[in-house]
GROMACS .gro file of C-alpha atoms in nm:
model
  157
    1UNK     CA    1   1.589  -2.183   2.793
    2UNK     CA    2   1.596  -2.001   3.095
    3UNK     CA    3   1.298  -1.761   3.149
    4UNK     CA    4   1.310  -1.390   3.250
    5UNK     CA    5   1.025  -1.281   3.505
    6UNK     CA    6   0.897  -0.919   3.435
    7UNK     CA    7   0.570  -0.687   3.424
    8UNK     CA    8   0.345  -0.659   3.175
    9UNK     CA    9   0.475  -0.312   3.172
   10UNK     CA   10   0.840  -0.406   3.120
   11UNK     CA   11   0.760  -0.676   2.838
   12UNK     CA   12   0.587  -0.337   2.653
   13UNK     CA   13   0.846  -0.169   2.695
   14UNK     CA   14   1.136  -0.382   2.574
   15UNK     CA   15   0.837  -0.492   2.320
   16UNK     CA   16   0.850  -0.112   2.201
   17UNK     CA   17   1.228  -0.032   2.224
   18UNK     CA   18   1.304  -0.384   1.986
   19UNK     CA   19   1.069  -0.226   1.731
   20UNK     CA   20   1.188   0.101   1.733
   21UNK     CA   21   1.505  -0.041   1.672
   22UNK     CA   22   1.418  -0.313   1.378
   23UNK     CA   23   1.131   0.009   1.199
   24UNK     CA   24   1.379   0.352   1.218
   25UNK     CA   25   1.762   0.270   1.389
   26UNK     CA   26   1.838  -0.006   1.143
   27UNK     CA   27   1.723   0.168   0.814
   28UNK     CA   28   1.880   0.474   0.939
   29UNK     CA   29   2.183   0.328   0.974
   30UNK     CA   30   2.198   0.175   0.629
   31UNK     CA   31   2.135   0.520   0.491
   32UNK     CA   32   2.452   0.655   0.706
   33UNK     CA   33   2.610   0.340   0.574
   34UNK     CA   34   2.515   0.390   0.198
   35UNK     CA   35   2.624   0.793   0.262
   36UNK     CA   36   2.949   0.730   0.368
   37UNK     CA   37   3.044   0.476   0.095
   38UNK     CA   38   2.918   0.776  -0.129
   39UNK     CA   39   3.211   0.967   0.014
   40UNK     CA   40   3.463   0.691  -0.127
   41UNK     CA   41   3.761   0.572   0.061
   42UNK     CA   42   3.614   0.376   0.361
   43UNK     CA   43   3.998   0.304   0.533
   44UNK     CA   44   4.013   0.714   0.587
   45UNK     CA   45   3.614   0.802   0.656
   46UNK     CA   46   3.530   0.837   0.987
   47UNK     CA   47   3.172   0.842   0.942
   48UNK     CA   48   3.177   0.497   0.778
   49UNK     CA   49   3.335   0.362   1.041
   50UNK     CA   50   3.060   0.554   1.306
   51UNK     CA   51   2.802   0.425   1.129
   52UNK     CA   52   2.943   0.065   1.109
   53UNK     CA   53   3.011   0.066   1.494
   54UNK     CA   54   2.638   0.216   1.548
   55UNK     CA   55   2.536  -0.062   1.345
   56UNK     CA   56   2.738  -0.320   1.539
   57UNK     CA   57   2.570  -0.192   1.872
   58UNK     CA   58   2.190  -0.200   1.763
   59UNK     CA   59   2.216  -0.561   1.577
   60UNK     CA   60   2.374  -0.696   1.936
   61UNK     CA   61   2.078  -0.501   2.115
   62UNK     CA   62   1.838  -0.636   1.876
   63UNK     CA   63   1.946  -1.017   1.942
   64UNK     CA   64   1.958  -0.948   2.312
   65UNK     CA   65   1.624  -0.771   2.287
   66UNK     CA   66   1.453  -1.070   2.059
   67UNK     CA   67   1.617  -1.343   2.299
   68UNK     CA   68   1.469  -1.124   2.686
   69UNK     CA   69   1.129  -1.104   2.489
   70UNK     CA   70   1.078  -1.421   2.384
   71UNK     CA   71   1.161  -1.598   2.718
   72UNK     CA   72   0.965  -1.369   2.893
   73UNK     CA   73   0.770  -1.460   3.171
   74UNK     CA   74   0.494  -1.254   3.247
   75UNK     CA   75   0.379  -1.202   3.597
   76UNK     CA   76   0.082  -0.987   3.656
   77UNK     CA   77   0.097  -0.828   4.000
   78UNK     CA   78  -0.275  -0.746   4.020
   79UNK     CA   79  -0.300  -1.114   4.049
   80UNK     CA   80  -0.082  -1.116   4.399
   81UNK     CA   81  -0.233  -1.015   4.700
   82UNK     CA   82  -0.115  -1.003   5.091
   83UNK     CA   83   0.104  -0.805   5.307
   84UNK     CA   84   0.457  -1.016   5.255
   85UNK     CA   85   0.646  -0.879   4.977
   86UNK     CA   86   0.707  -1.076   4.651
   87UNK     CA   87   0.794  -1.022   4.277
   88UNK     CA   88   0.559  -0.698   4.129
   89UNK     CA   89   0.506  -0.597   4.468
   90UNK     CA   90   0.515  -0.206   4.519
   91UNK     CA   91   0.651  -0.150   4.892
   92UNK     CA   92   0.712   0.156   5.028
   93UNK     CA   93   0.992   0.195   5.321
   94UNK     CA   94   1.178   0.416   5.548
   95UNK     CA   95   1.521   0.419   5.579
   96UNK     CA   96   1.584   0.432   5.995
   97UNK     CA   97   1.840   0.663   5.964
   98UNK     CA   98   1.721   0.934   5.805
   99UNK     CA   99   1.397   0.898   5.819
  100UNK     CA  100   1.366   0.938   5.454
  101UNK     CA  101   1.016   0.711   5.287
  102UNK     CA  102   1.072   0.598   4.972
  103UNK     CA  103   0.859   0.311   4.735
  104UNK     CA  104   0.981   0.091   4.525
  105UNK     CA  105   0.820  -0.186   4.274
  106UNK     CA  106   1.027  -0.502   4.262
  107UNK     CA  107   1.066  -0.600   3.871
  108UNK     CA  108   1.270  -0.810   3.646
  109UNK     CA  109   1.629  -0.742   3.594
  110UNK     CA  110   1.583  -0.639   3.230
  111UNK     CA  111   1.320  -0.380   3.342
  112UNK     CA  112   1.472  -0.219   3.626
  113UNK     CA  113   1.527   0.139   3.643
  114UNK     CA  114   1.580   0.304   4.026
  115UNK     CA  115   1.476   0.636   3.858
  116UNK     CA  116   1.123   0.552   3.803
  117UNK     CA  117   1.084   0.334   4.128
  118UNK     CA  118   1.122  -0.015   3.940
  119UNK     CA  119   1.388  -0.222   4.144
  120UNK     CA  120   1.536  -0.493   4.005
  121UNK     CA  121   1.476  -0.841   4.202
  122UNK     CA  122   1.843  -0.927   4.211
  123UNK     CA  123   1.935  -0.623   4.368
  124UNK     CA  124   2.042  -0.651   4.716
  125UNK     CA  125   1.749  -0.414   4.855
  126UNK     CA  126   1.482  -0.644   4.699
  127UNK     CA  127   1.681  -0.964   4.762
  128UNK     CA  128   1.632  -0.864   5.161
  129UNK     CA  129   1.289  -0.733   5.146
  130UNK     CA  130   1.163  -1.078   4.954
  131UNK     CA  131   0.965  -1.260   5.206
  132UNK     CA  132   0.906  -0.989   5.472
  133UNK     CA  133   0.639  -0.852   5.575
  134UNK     CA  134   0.472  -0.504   5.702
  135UNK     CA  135   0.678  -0.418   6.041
  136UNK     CA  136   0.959  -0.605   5.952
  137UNK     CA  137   1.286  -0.463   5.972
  138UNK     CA  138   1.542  -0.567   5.675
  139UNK     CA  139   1.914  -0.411   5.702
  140UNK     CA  140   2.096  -0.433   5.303
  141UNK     CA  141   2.438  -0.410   5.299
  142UNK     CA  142   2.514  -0.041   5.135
  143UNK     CA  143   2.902   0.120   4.999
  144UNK     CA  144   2.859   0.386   5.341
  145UNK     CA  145   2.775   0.059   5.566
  146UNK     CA  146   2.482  -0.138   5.604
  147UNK     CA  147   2.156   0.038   5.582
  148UNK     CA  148   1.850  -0.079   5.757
  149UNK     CA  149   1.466   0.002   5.616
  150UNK     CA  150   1.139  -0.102   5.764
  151UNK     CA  151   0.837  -0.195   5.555
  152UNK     CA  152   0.539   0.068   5.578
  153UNK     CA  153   0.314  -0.082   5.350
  154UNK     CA  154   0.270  -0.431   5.046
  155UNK     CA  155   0.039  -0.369   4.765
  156UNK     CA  156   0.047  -0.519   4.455
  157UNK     CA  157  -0.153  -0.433   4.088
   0.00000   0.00000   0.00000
């Protein structure tokens, strides 16, 4: 089985999203379902068939949600220490070009979200900055041409 490295933060939060989904989306849904049948023919109702396709979409994210949490592999970042970058670490950059500083935790794939900071380790940023260190220089290959960041600061927890 192959295992899915993430925060403690990220398990929660899949954690939370599976049982919203098994407590409120799936009873909704058979409520909708139950509704629409009340309406009679199903070949003609459109909100049958809404509420069938809804219900298709949250039993697939359920299964992939059950299968991520339960071959999750918690890493705890507060654990890590030292200045060369690794899984949970939080680094913050600049990008040479423009100058513009910008930080970044480095978190499972399942967890990722660019919005809040969390970058996902297979991403090509995180792939390059893997293994450096403070001072380094990494250049990630970017749509507009390669891109090239140095590492201001490592800290982890």
């Amino acid at each position: 089985m192959q295992k899915f490295p993430m925060t403690g933060a990220g398990l929660q939060r899949l954690e939370e999203e599976l049982r919203k989904l098994k407590s409120e989306e799936r009873p909704a849904i058979i409520r909708a379902i139950a509704e629409a049948r009340s309406h009679g023919d199903l070949s003609e109702n459109a909100e049958y068939h809404a509420a069938r396709e809804r219900q298709s979409f949250t039993e697939g994210r359920i299964l992939e949600l059950e299968e991520i949490v339960s071959s999750a592999e918690v890493i705890d970042p507060a654990t890590l220490s030292g200045d060369q970058v690794k899984f949970g670490a939080r680094v913050h950059l600049v990008d040479e070009e423009t100058d513009k500083e910008a930080t970044y935790q480095i978190v499972g794939v399942y967890e990722a979200d660019i919005k809040q900071g969390l970058l996902s380790v297979s991403s090509p940023l995180a792939k390059s900055l893997i293994g450096k260190s403070v001072g380094d220089t990494v250049s990630v290959p970017a749509p507009g041409g390669d891109r090239t960041y140095e590492i201001l600061a490592v800290t982890y927890g």
